[in-house]
Amino acid sequence: MEGSKAFSKDFMTRHNIPTARFRNFQSSQLEEAIEHIKSADYPVVLKASGLAAGKGVLIPESKEEAIAGLKEILVARAFGDAGDEVVIEEFLTGPEISVLAFSDGYTIIPMPAAQDHKRIGEGDKGPNTGGMGAYAPAPVATPEIMDRIMKESLQPTIDGMRREGFPFVGLLFTGFMLTEDGPKVLEYNVRFGDPETEALMMLLDPKIDLASVFLAAAERRLDSVEITFKTGIAVTVVLASEGYPGSYEKGKKITIGDLPPDVVVFHAGTKTFGGDVLTAGGRVLAVTAYGSDLPLALAAAYKSIESVNFEGKIFRRDIAHRALNASKEGLTYAQAGVSVDAGNALVEAIKPLVRSTKRSGADVEIGGFGGVFDLKATGYKDPVLVSGTDGVGTKLRLAVDVGIHDTVGIDLVAMSVNDLLVQGAEPLYFLDYYGCSKLEVDVATQVVKGIAEGCRQAGCALIGGETAEMPGMYLPGDYDLAGFAVGAVERDQILPKKNISAGDVIIGLSSSGVHSNGFSLVRKVVQLSGYTYSSPCPWNPQLTLGKALLEPTRIYISQVLPLVHAGLLKGMSHITGGGFIENIPRVLPKNLGCYIDATSWPLPPVFRFLRKHGGVEPLEMARTFNNGIGLVLIVAASDAEEVIKKLEGGSSSVYRIGEVTSKPGVEMRNVLSWSED
């Protein structure tokens, strides 16, 4: 985990632990690595994979510097054998923290997060060092951040090591970058490390026996011991030899005067000779102080440094400057993770899309406190309003995974307006809800593009919506959708009618695919099938499987609404979750049922794929999916031929699929035919 950064990065990938994008290259792959740097669309960091005494990291400021650094590691062997393999990873930005945690291979208990100072000079200037100071707990590591670190990184790391046959027992030291997308792992160390450890030891509750904690970890019973820490802050300031991290002289005599009770001087690069303590390394001593708050701890540390002397003593005078500066600055909404600017940019981006849905009754200008619709302008005489709300379900998960966002908006509209249609209503207007962790304007714009397209297909106006950026409520990259539609129907045309009777004909209109229900099962079947979303679609190789499954839900308004106005329909059913078995009875009188002949229309190949690779029984198919029929119409037998004729030529194929019967329930006839390949 520490000895090979390449191994640790691959391990993180295997266990879905958040980290920077990366690729590993052997010393024999220099040209390939150079090409990767040239093609990377992000700034990079170069890391020697092996142990390099904390110095095997290069942060180039250009592609040219990156290529030169790559040659320095792989060709000039600046870091020796540690550079036999190099990790080229994305340069992350944000506050950096260190989390040290005890583990017994099952349980992991973190200590307070610390923040160290790598650079030699004030203001984080100059070359990197092994660490010039630290403080803990770091205020930037809020309880929410620490909770995410535990759930997303630390526990998955311990579980992953155990599952791979190497349970981790000991002290795991993990470096994190707190990015806009959340905490990401920079690297693992499998030991205590300074200057963080000195500060953490000053925070450890005096009642805690550290040896007992180590023993509990070794005996796999870490959950049997209590590990507590004092409130307050601990600060470490490192005293280094002049010239460090370059060459420096050794053997300088060290004197240490009286120190306050809450200050400890930890030895690092020292040795004893002839009764004296002498310098023997670059980082010589770590002066560590505890205080009830950060200013008190800092004052104690820097005051004590005056009592510790040796020739050439250097140290940073701005330890904890990040925390001090942050405490002086007022918080902004953006610092809480919500970008008002991004919200405004989205509004401007979608205005043309919204205007394209204009219809009688709505001017579709967004930006007010509410959407306005003039019902009188529609010409209805005795209207009844019908409303519906719905989402897209786990089809959203597929859209996010595949990276296609401009079709789920059509699904969102379809799920609500088709529900209005089955009650005879014409969709008038639509509102949407878009919730996310971080608003990505380009993604949200694509979603709204689909919503606008759905509204145009349905003939309704998009008159408003809500965009909610809620850090901590959603995972990075995820979003959620909900839609709300309102329609109108003349009072005497409301469906279903009360005269539905046995012998009425059931007509089916074809679906465009899976529509927006059953995707939890769809995703499970794909996992079992051996295909991926990027695989060529088995029934349409010109598409990927992911794109084919995202085919949007068909909107039936233009094809069916004229028949409602003509008074030719007795009832309709939108075949959504629950399939035929659950949805058709919702429109029938309680004393009636129906039969559906599964051979009366062809089962589309997408459903054959799902049945075959998921081993889904035909009756389970009938109660889960639409199986090729997205909308069911109930008509009098005497009107059936006329209705079919009027429907033909529309976007959906038309099938006579069954009849209303005097026996309650849905009888699926010939459903075993779906088992035939």
XYZ file of C-alpha atoms in Angstrom:
677
model
C 0.000 0.000 0.000
C 2.894 2.371 0.727
C 5.736 0.646 -1.089
C 4.033 0.796 -4.482
C 1.900 3.750 -5.463
C 0.986 1.869 -8.638
C -0.413 -1.008 -6.577
C -2.311 1.322 -4.270
C -3.892 3.220 -7.181
C -4.996 -0.019 -8.820
C -6.354 -1.152 -5.441
C -8.422 2.029 -5.143
C -9.856 1.446 -8.595
C -10.811 -2.138 -7.746
C -12.687 -1.029 -4.645
C -14.253 2.205 -5.957
C -12.313 4.400 -3.546
C -12.330 8.057 -4.689
C -8.960 9.135 -6.071
C -7.457 11.154 -8.907
C -7.512 9.882 -12.486
C -4.234 8.092 -13.234
C -2.183 5.688 -15.320
C 0.857 3.619 -14.359
C 3.923 3.240 -16.598
C 7.019 1.028 -16.330
C 10.460 2.431 -17.159
C 10.271 0.562 -20.503
C 7.134 2.551 -21.451
C 8.706 6.007 -21.672
C 7.314 6.894 -25.118
C 3.838 5.683 -24.196
C 3.974 7.732 -20.992
C 5.049 10.832 -22.947
C 2.108 10.397 -25.325
C -0.233 10.062 -22.351
C 1.013 13.365 -20.920
C 0.550 15.069 -24.294
C -3.020 13.814 -24.619
C -4.130 14.365 -21.007
C -6.826 17.036 -20.709
C -5.844 17.850 -17.126
C -2.669 18.981 -15.302
C -0.633 16.080 -13.970
C 1.484 15.028 -11.027
C 4.362 12.561 -11.384
C 4.944 10.073 -8.582
C 7.721 7.523 -8.316
C 5.868 4.341 -7.433
C 8.339 3.069 -4.823
C 9.599 4.479 -1.533
C 11.532 7.713 -2.053
C 11.864 9.105 1.471
C 8.837 11.335 0.958
C 10.427 13.139 -1.996
C 9.317 11.120 -5.033
C 6.693 13.575 -6.248
C 7.046 16.150 -9.028
C 4.435 18.831 -9.739
C 5.165 20.213 -13.225
C 3.579 23.461 -14.387
C 3.465 22.555 -18.091
C 3.460 19.523 -20.369
C 7.095 20.252 -21.236
C 8.046 20.203 -17.544
C 6.040 17.015 -17.102
C 7.897 15.259 -19.914
C 11.243 16.455 -18.553
C 10.260 15.224 -15.074
C 9.222 11.880 -16.515
C 12.659 11.441 -18.055
C 14.250 12.499 -14.768
C 12.412 9.692 -12.960
C 12.535 6.894 -15.555
C 15.795 7.636 -17.383
C 18.050 9.646 -15.062
C 16.661 7.596 -12.130
C 16.522 10.595 -9.813
C 14.743 8.477 -7.201
C 16.681 5.261 -7.797
C 14.756 1.996 -7.814
C 11.684 3.837 -6.525
C 11.348 5.199 -10.053
C 11.214 1.865 -11.875
C 7.524 2.603 -12.274
C 5.805 5.984 -12.340
C 2.241 7.039 -11.624
C 0.946 9.889 -13.774
C -2.137 11.232 -12.094
C -4.476 14.182 -12.226
C -3.387 17.227 -10.235
C -6.085 17.790 -7.641
C -6.800 21.091 -5.941
C -8.247 21.849 -2.536
C -7.261 21.605 1.123
C -5.078 18.623 1.970
C -5.472 16.641 5.199
C -3.957 13.558 6.787
C -6.038 10.964 8.607
C -4.238 8.430 10.801
C -6.338 5.472 11.874
C -5.954 2.286 13.907
C -7.140 -0.944 12.288
C -7.402 -4.613 13.226
C -8.388 -5.743 9.738
C -12.112 -5.338 10.430
C -12.601 -2.216 12.520
C -10.950 1.104 11.709
C -10.862 4.013 14.164
C -9.587 7.347 12.851
C -7.804 9.968 14.923
C -8.586 13.670 14.380
C -7.607 14.890 10.923
C -4.356 16.852 10.752
C -3.055 19.367 8.250
C 0.668 19.588 7.610
C 2.943 22.066 5.824
C 5.162 20.462 3.180
C 6.954 23.488 1.759
C 10.074 24.871 3.397
C 9.042 28.539 3.273
C 6.268 30.742 4.610
C 3.179 30.997 2.465
C 3.810 27.445 1.249
C 6.700 28.553 -0.956
C 9.894 26.756 -1.864
C 10.713 23.060 -2.276
C 8.863 20.204 -0.636
C 10.105 18.719 2.621
C 9.143 15.849 4.865
C 6.923 18.333 6.724
C 7.669 21.612 8.517
C 4.730 21.591 10.901
C 1.183 20.428 11.499
C -1.911 21.050 13.563
C -4.871 18.943 14.586
C -7.771 18.725 14.439
C -7.945 20.563 11.115
C -11.106 22.723 11.077
C -11.601 22.012 7.375
C -12.246 18.348 8.224
C -15.823 18.869 9.353
C -17.887 16.016 10.840
C -19.573 15.642 7.449
C -16.209 15.334 5.689
C -14.951 12.807 8.223
C -18.134 10.773 7.834
C -17.635 10.629 4.070
C -13.974 9.701 4.514
C -14.982 6.795 6.731
C -17.768 5.550 4.454
C -16.158 6.150 1.063
C -12.466 5.522 1.737
C -11.266 4.163 5.085
C -13.751 1.345 5.665
C -13.673 0.262 1.984
C -9.857 0.180 2.205
C -9.860 -2.121 5.226
C -12.628 -4.304 3.776
C -10.828 -4.472 0.428
C -7.501 -5.536 1.939
C -9.236 -8.265 3.918
C -11.155 -9.551 0.890
C -7.951 -9.705 -1.119
C -6.397 -11.923 1.530
C -4.218 -9.310 3.255
C -6.102 -7.935 6.272
C -4.499 -4.684 7.357
C -3.493 -4.593 11.025
C -1.752 -1.512 12.371
C -1.762 2.209 11.660
C -3.065 3.420 8.291
C -1.966 6.947 7.368
C -4.049 8.265 4.455
C -3.567 11.561 2.682
C -6.695 13.227 1.290
C -7.428 16.140 -0.998
C -10.755 17.799 -0.249
C -11.903 18.536 -3.796
C -15.148 20.118 -4.954
C -16.358 16.564 -5.643
C -15.517 15.393 -2.125
C -12.527 13.789 -0.367
C -10.149 11.888 -2.654
C -7.265 9.668 -1.557
C -3.800 10.926 -2.481
C -1.758 8.098 -1.003
C -1.463 5.535 1.756
C 1.268 5.146 4.365
C 1.291 2.163 6.694
C 2.880 3.760 9.745
C 2.853 6.809 11.942
C 4.288 9.828 10.191
C 5.514 13.201 11.324
C 4.839 16.015 11.851
C 1.203 14.891 12.243
C 1.845 12.181 14.831
C 3.436 14.535 17.375
C 0.344 16.755 17.376
C -1.993 13.768 17.599
C -0.137 12.306 20.577
C -0.674 15.570 22.446
C -4.422 15.231 21.777
C -4.688 11.644 22.966
C -6.613 11.367 26.228
C -4.070 10.768 29.048
C -6.226 7.861 30.237
C -5.617 5.951 27.009
C -2.885 3.307 27.130
C -1.508 3.307 23.587
C 0.121 -0.093 24.073
C -3.287 -1.555 24.921
C -4.684 -0.118 21.697
C -1.879 -1.725 19.694
C -2.459 -5.060 21.426
C -6.200 -4.914 20.743
C -5.497 -4.277 17.064
C -3.034 -7.169 16.887
C -5.575 -9.480 18.541
C -8.380 -8.394 16.164
C -10.497 -6.873 18.944
C -10.079 -3.150 18.357
C -13.793 -2.626 18.927
C -13.275 -3.670 22.552
C -11.170 -0.637 23.495
C -12.124 3.004 23.790
C -9.971 5.628 22.078
C -10.752 9.197 23.102
C -9.118 12.561 22.567
C -8.943 15.824 24.436
C -10.827 18.832 23.176
C -8.587 21.648 22.015
C -5.809 21.994 19.448
C -2.250 20.687 19.162
C 0.412 22.353 17.003
C 3.803 21.061 15.873
C 6.569 23.325 14.546
C 9.602 21.568 13.055
C 13.078 22.996 13.659
C 15.369 22.180 10.734
C 19.037 22.555 9.860
C 20.051 25.498 7.701
C 20.195 24.384 4.061
C 17.462 21.742 4.390
C 16.000 20.203 2.236
C 19.283 20.587 0.373
C 22.702 19.946 1.906
C 23.266 20.956 5.520
C 25.873 20.635 8.262
C 25.525 18.200 11.171
C 26.938 18.056 14.650
C 25.596 21.373 15.928
C 25.060 21.434 19.710
C 21.445 21.657 20.847
C 20.303 23.319 24.071
C 16.772 23.066 25.457
C 15.629 25.342 28.265
C 12.598 25.122 30.534
C 9.327 24.331 28.786
C 5.666 24.801 29.834
C 3.785 21.649 30.910
C 1.745 21.432 27.682
C 4.789 21.538 25.414
C 6.898 18.543 24.331
C 10.011 18.593 22.169
C 10.189 15.447 20.038
C 13.608 14.414 18.723
C 14.080 13.533 15.049
C 17.502 14.227 13.505
C 19.576 14.200 16.715
C 22.314 12.147 18.350
C 24.233 12.195 21.657
C 27.993 12.614 21.768
C 30.152 13.292 24.805
C 27.146 14.193 26.922
C 25.795 16.679 24.381
C 22.833 16.433 22.049
C 23.833 17.260 18.472
C 22.053 17.777 15.178
C 22.194 14.733 12.913
C 19.575 15.349 10.240
C 17.667 17.860 8.179
C 14.611 18.002 10.401
C 16.029 18.091 13.887
C 13.298 18.641 16.462
C 9.488 18.968 16.574
C 8.228 21.457 19.149
C 4.634 20.486 19.947
C 2.168 22.403 22.107
C -1.405 21.797 23.256
C -3.922 24.566 23.880
C -7.627 24.992 24.375
C -7.757 26.810 21.047
C -5.478 27.370 18.059
C -4.063 30.804 19.011
C -3.107 29.556 22.485
C -1.441 26.416 21.106
C 0.494 28.448 18.533
C 1.622 30.990 21.116
C 2.903 28.212 23.394
C 4.785 26.489 20.558
C 6.493 29.607 19.248
C 7.323 30.853 22.751
C 8.956 27.499 23.528
C 11.036 27.638 20.336
C 12.895 30.566 21.929
C 14.173 28.083 24.556
C 15.405 25.567 21.969
C 18.593 26.543 20.174
C 21.255 25.268 17.824
C 23.385 26.977 15.193
C 21.527 27.403 11.863
C 18.042 26.736 13.331
C 15.305 27.438 10.794
C 11.543 27.063 11.070
C 8.341 28.336 9.564
C 6.554 31.135 11.375
C 3.165 30.619 9.744
C 2.131 27.150 10.840
C -1.685 26.816 10.767
C -2.004 29.941 8.610
C -4.778 28.285 6.587
C -6.938 27.748 9.651
C -6.186 31.227 11.005
C -7.039 32.919 7.709
C -10.198 30.853 7.297
C -11.390 31.878 10.751
C -11.049 35.551 9.785
C -13.037 35.231 6.578
C -16.823 35.127 6.482
C -18.318 32.091 4.807
C -19.985 32.371 1.411
C -22.716 30.260 -0.134
C -20.154 29.046 -2.678
C -17.867 27.823 0.119
C -20.794 25.764 1.365
C -20.931 24.125 -2.049
C -23.731 26.091 -3.688
C -22.939 28.228 -6.731
C -25.434 31.025 -7.369
C -23.439 31.894 -10.505
C -23.900 28.368 -11.872
C -27.634 28.614 -11.218
C -27.836 31.903 -13.087
C -25.796 30.465 -15.962
C -28.216 27.544 -16.225
C -31.234 29.857 -16.391
C -29.667 31.765 -19.270
C -28.701 28.555 -21.066
C -32.199 27.064 -20.948
C -34.259 30.163 -21.791
C -34.281 29.397 -25.554
C -35.263 25.784 -24.810
C -38.137 26.895 -22.608
C -39.372 29.429 -25.181
C -39.578 26.648 -27.761
C -42.479 25.100 -25.781
C -44.724 28.145 -26.086
C -48.433 27.438 -26.618
C -51.777 29.166 -26.105
C -52.163 30.090 -22.444
C -48.460 30.427 -21.620
C -45.749 32.916 -22.521
C -43.041 30.527 -21.169
C -40.798 33.275 -19.799
C -38.972 31.874 -16.767
C -37.391 33.726 -13.877
C -40.453 34.786 -11.887
C -41.666 33.369 -8.595
C -44.251 31.163 -10.276
C -45.400 29.974 -13.658
C -48.581 31.545 -15.050
C -51.081 29.799 -17.330
C -54.230 31.363 -18.815
C -56.787 28.549 -18.938
C -59.346 30.769 -20.679
C -57.047 31.094 -23.695
C -57.310 27.359 -24.385
C -60.990 27.543 -25.349
C -62.316 24.917 -22.961
C -66.008 25.326 -22.075
C -66.403 23.231 -18.907
C -62.882 22.068 -18.068
C -61.725 19.814 -15.259
C -58.053 20.053 -14.366
C -56.051 16.831 -14.091
C -52.581 16.749 -12.519
C -49.843 14.178 -12.293
C -46.322 13.875 -10.946
C -43.631 11.282 -11.567
C -39.927 10.645 -11.934
C -37.667 8.495 -14.076
C -36.593 5.946 -11.465
C -33.248 4.196 -11.747
C -33.094 4.889 -15.464
C -31.285 7.982 -14.181
C -28.530 5.745 -12.844
C -28.043 4.363 -16.329
C -28.027 7.850 -17.860
C -25.350 9.022 -15.402
C -23.233 5.893 -15.910
C -23.431 6.130 -19.704
C -23.060 9.918 -19.757
C -26.106 10.567 -21.965
C -28.371 13.193 -20.425
C -30.531 14.605 -23.232
C -33.152 11.822 -23.321
C -34.208 11.331 -19.687
C -35.984 14.689 -19.847
C -38.288 13.233 -22.489
C -38.932 10.295 -20.144
C -39.749 12.705 -17.338
C -42.417 14.482 -19.375
C -43.774 11.261 -20.851
C -44.382 9.590 -17.512
C -46.641 12.426 -16.367
C -48.404 13.454 -19.592
C -49.272 9.874 -20.549
C -50.925 9.568 -17.135
C -52.980 12.682 -17.920
C -53.930 11.273 -21.309
C -55.474 8.103 -19.872
C -57.979 10.314 -18.075
C -58.791 12.083 -21.311
C -56.829 15.238 -20.511
C -54.786 17.406 -22.836
C -51.456 18.355 -21.194
C -51.290 22.124 -20.721
C -48.150 22.835 -18.762
C -45.215 21.148 -17.065
C -42.804 21.961 -14.227
C -39.623 20.118 -13.319
C -37.367 19.556 -10.331
C -33.614 18.956 -10.746
C -31.609 18.119 -7.607
C -27.854 17.554 -7.455
C -24.787 17.778 -5.241
C -22.919 20.170 -7.541
C -24.642 21.924 -10.425
C -22.912 21.052 -13.694
C -24.453 23.545 -16.093
C -23.722 21.520 -19.242
C -25.322 18.363 -17.814
C -28.377 20.200 -16.478
C -28.792 21.988 -19.809
C -28.853 18.655 -21.625
C -31.506 17.381 -19.226
C -33.683 20.454 -19.766
C -33.159 20.103 -23.520
C -34.849 16.704 -23.230
C -37.633 18.113 -21.053
C -38.340 20.802 -23.647
C -38.417 18.187 -26.410
C -40.881 16.124 -24.379
C -43.074 19.178 -23.849
C -43.096 19.926 -27.578
C -44.102 16.336 -28.338
C -46.891 16.565 -25.749
C -48.020 20.044 -26.811
C -47.583 21.488 -23.319
C -45.638 24.500 -22.083
C -42.635 24.308 -19.765
C -43.552 27.187 -17.456
C -41.146 26.725 -14.547
C -39.093 24.466 -12.348
C -36.718 24.149 -9.434
C -32.971 23.531 -9.506
C -31.625 22.490 -6.109
C -27.876 22.266 -5.477
C -27.545 20.340 -2.208
C -24.015 19.291 -1.220
C -24.065 16.155 0.913
C -27.512 15.031 -0.246
C -26.323 13.437 -3.485
C -23.093 11.766 -4.538
C -20.852 13.754 -6.898
C -22.034 13.431 -10.493
C -25.504 12.192 -9.540
C -28.760 14.069 -9.944
C -32.456 13.442 -9.429
C -35.503 14.460 -11.428
C -39.197 14.918 -10.753
C -41.886 16.298 -13.009
C -45.335 17.797 -12.485
C -47.910 18.126 -15.280
C -51.358 19.706 -15.429
C -53.931 19.066 -18.130
C -57.571 19.793 -18.857
C -60.493 17.723 -20.088
C -64.097 18.677 -20.768
C -66.207 17.360 -17.944
C -68.224 15.033 -20.208
C -65.075 13.479 -21.706
C -63.345 12.351 -18.498
C -62.042 8.776 -18.698
C -62.620 6.006 -17.826
C -66.286 5.967 -18.685
C -68.741 4.028 -16.585
C -70.040 1.981 -19.513
C -67.030 -0.346 -19.867
C -68.481 -3.845 -20.274
C -67.532 -7.422 -21.083
C -66.820 -7.829 -24.775
C -65.170 -4.432 -25.179
C -62.011 -4.637 -27.275
C -58.535 -3.922 -25.910
C -56.201 -2.216 -28.368
C -52.474 -1.876 -27.709
C -50.105 0.817 -28.962
C -46.469 -0.158 -29.275
C -43.849 1.142 -26.892
C -40.482 2.568 -27.942
C -38.614 0.216 -25.619
C -38.419 -0.344 -21.881
C -39.727 3.193 -21.248
C -38.993 4.258 -17.623
C -39.923 1.338 -15.392
C -38.135 -1.815 -14.317
C -34.619 -0.425 -14.629
C -33.440 -1.871 -11.333
C -34.047 -5.274 -12.918
C -32.659 -4.132 -16.283
C -29.376 -3.053 -14.684
C -29.121 -6.333 -12.796
C -29.667 -8.323 -15.996
C -26.939 -6.360 -17.792
C -24.536 -7.152 -14.935
C -25.282 -10.868 -15.330
C -25.220 -10.855 -19.132
C -21.503 -10.258 -19.584
C -22.262 -7.135 -21.626
C -21.395 -3.599 -20.611
C -23.212 -0.395 -21.480
C -20.464 0.357 -24.010
C -20.895 -3.018 -25.768
C -22.529 -3.034 -29.217
C -26.254 -3.514 -28.751
C -27.107 -7.179 -29.552
C -30.263 -6.231 -31.491
C -28.884 -3.032 -33.050
C -25.071 -3.086 -33.376
C -25.062 0.513 -34.634
C -25.827 1.597 -31.068
C -24.179 0.821 -27.756
C -26.253 -1.214 -25.334
C -26.430 1.771 -22.975
C -27.781 4.137 -25.628
C -30.328 1.567 -26.807
C -31.640 1.066 -23.274
C -31.964 4.847 -22.887
C -34.442 5.082 -25.778
C -36.941 7.596 -24.358
C -40.512 6.796 -23.362
C -43.030 7.283 -26.155
C -45.475 10.160 -25.758
C -48.920 9.196 -27.114
C -50.715 12.561 -27.019
C -50.820 13.475 -30.714
C -51.857 9.994 -31.832
C -54.557 9.351 -29.222
C -56.025 12.681 -28.018
C -58.150 13.202 -31.183
C -59.947 9.916 -30.408
C -60.763 11.199 -26.917
C -62.294 14.339 -28.406
C -64.236 12.138 -30.873
C -65.732 10.169 -27.970
C -64.474 6.837 -29.311
C -62.635 5.647 -26.199
C -64.082 4.158 -23.019
C -60.847 3.983 -21.087
C -57.064 3.791 -21.278
C -54.203 2.374 -19.223
C -50.588 3.539 -19.240
C -48.424 0.393 -18.961
C -45.758 1.399 -16.448
C -44.390 -0.332 -13.344
C -46.499 -3.427 -12.686
C -46.946 -4.189 -16.393
C -50.252 -5.523 -17.676
C -51.080 -7.350 -14.460
C -51.170 -4.260 -12.247
C -52.128 -1.434 -14.604
C -55.090 -2.616 -16.692
C -57.313 -3.417 -13.642
C -56.926 0.202 -12.496
C -59.238 1.325 -15.305
C -61.780 -1.516 -15.163
C -64.882 -1.777 -12.947
C -64.221 -4.048 -9.974
C -66.468 -6.824 -11.341
C -64.658 -7.036 -14.685
C -61.318 -8.294 -15.916
C -59.694 -8.994 -19.232
C -57.523 -11.333 -21.221
C -54.384 -10.319 -23.104
C -53.113 -12.520 -25.953
C -49.310 -12.347 -25.876
C -49.078 -13.605 -29.460
C -51.060 -10.703 -30.892
C -47.973 -8.497 -31.192
C -44.257 -9.241 -31.630
C -42.165 -9.209 -28.444
C -39.431 -6.611 -29.139
C -35.812 -7.820 -29.039
C -34.926 -5.744 -25.958
C -37.400 -7.781 -23.910
C -36.133 -11.062 -25.384
C -32.647 -9.953 -24.294
C -33.848 -9.241 -20.754
C -35.805 -12.498 -20.491
C -32.935 -14.596 -21.848
C -30.015 -13.108 -19.923
C -31.956 -12.578 -16.712
C -33.816 -15.872 -16.788
C -36.981 -13.847 -16.115
C -40.149 -15.959 -16.167
C -42.852 -14.829 -18.664
C -45.383 -13.941 -15.963
C -42.726 -11.909 -14.151
C -42.090 -10.117 -17.444
C -45.820 -9.366 -17.680
C -45.946 -7.815 -14.221
C -42.705 -5.823 -14.577
C -42.277 -4.513 -18.137
C -44.502 -3.145 -20.900
C -43.196 -5.902 -23.226
C -43.765 -3.788 -26.311
C -47.182 -2.275 -25.469
C -46.962 1.145 -23.828
C -50.607 2.217 -23.903
C -53.841 0.192 -23.786
C -57.165 1.508 -25.128
C -60.588 0.097 -24.318
C -63.243 0.585 -26.990
C -66.656 -0.790 -27.822
C -66.458 -3.775 -30.163
C -68.504 -1.837 -32.710
C -65.944 0.997 -32.724
C -62.805 -1.148 -32.796
C -62.166 -1.114 -36.543
C -62.745 2.636 -36.801
C -60.392 3.311 -33.871
C -57.668 1.086 -35.315
C -57.979 2.804 -38.689
C -57.692 6.274 -37.140
C -54.655 5.230 -35.097
C -52.756 3.713 -38.005
C -50.092 5.942 -39.472
C -49.144 7.368 -36.097
C -45.821 6.901 -34.303
C -46.978 3.662 -32.630
C -48.012 0.410 -34.247
C -51.559 -0.698 -33.425
C -52.609 -4.173 -32.256
C -55.855 -5.789 -31.154
C -54.541 -7.582 -28.072
C -57.524 -8.727 -25.978
C -60.998 -8.199 -24.586
C -62.741 -7.181 -21.396
C -64.221 -10.218 -19.592
C -66.652 -10.809 -16.754
C -63.915 -12.441 -14.649
C -61.902 -9.973 -12.507
C -58.136 -9.918 -12.999
C -55.842 -10.176 -16.005
C -55.502 -13.485 -17.848
C -52.252 -13.607 -19.808
C -52.855 -16.004 -22.703
C -50.030 -17.634 -24.684
C -47.478 -15.858 -22.507
C -45.166 -18.872 -22.700
C -44.577 -17.925 -26.336
C -42.217 -15.286 -24.974
C -39.891 -18.128 -23.937
C -39.382 -19.095 -27.582
C -36.218 -17.698 -29.162
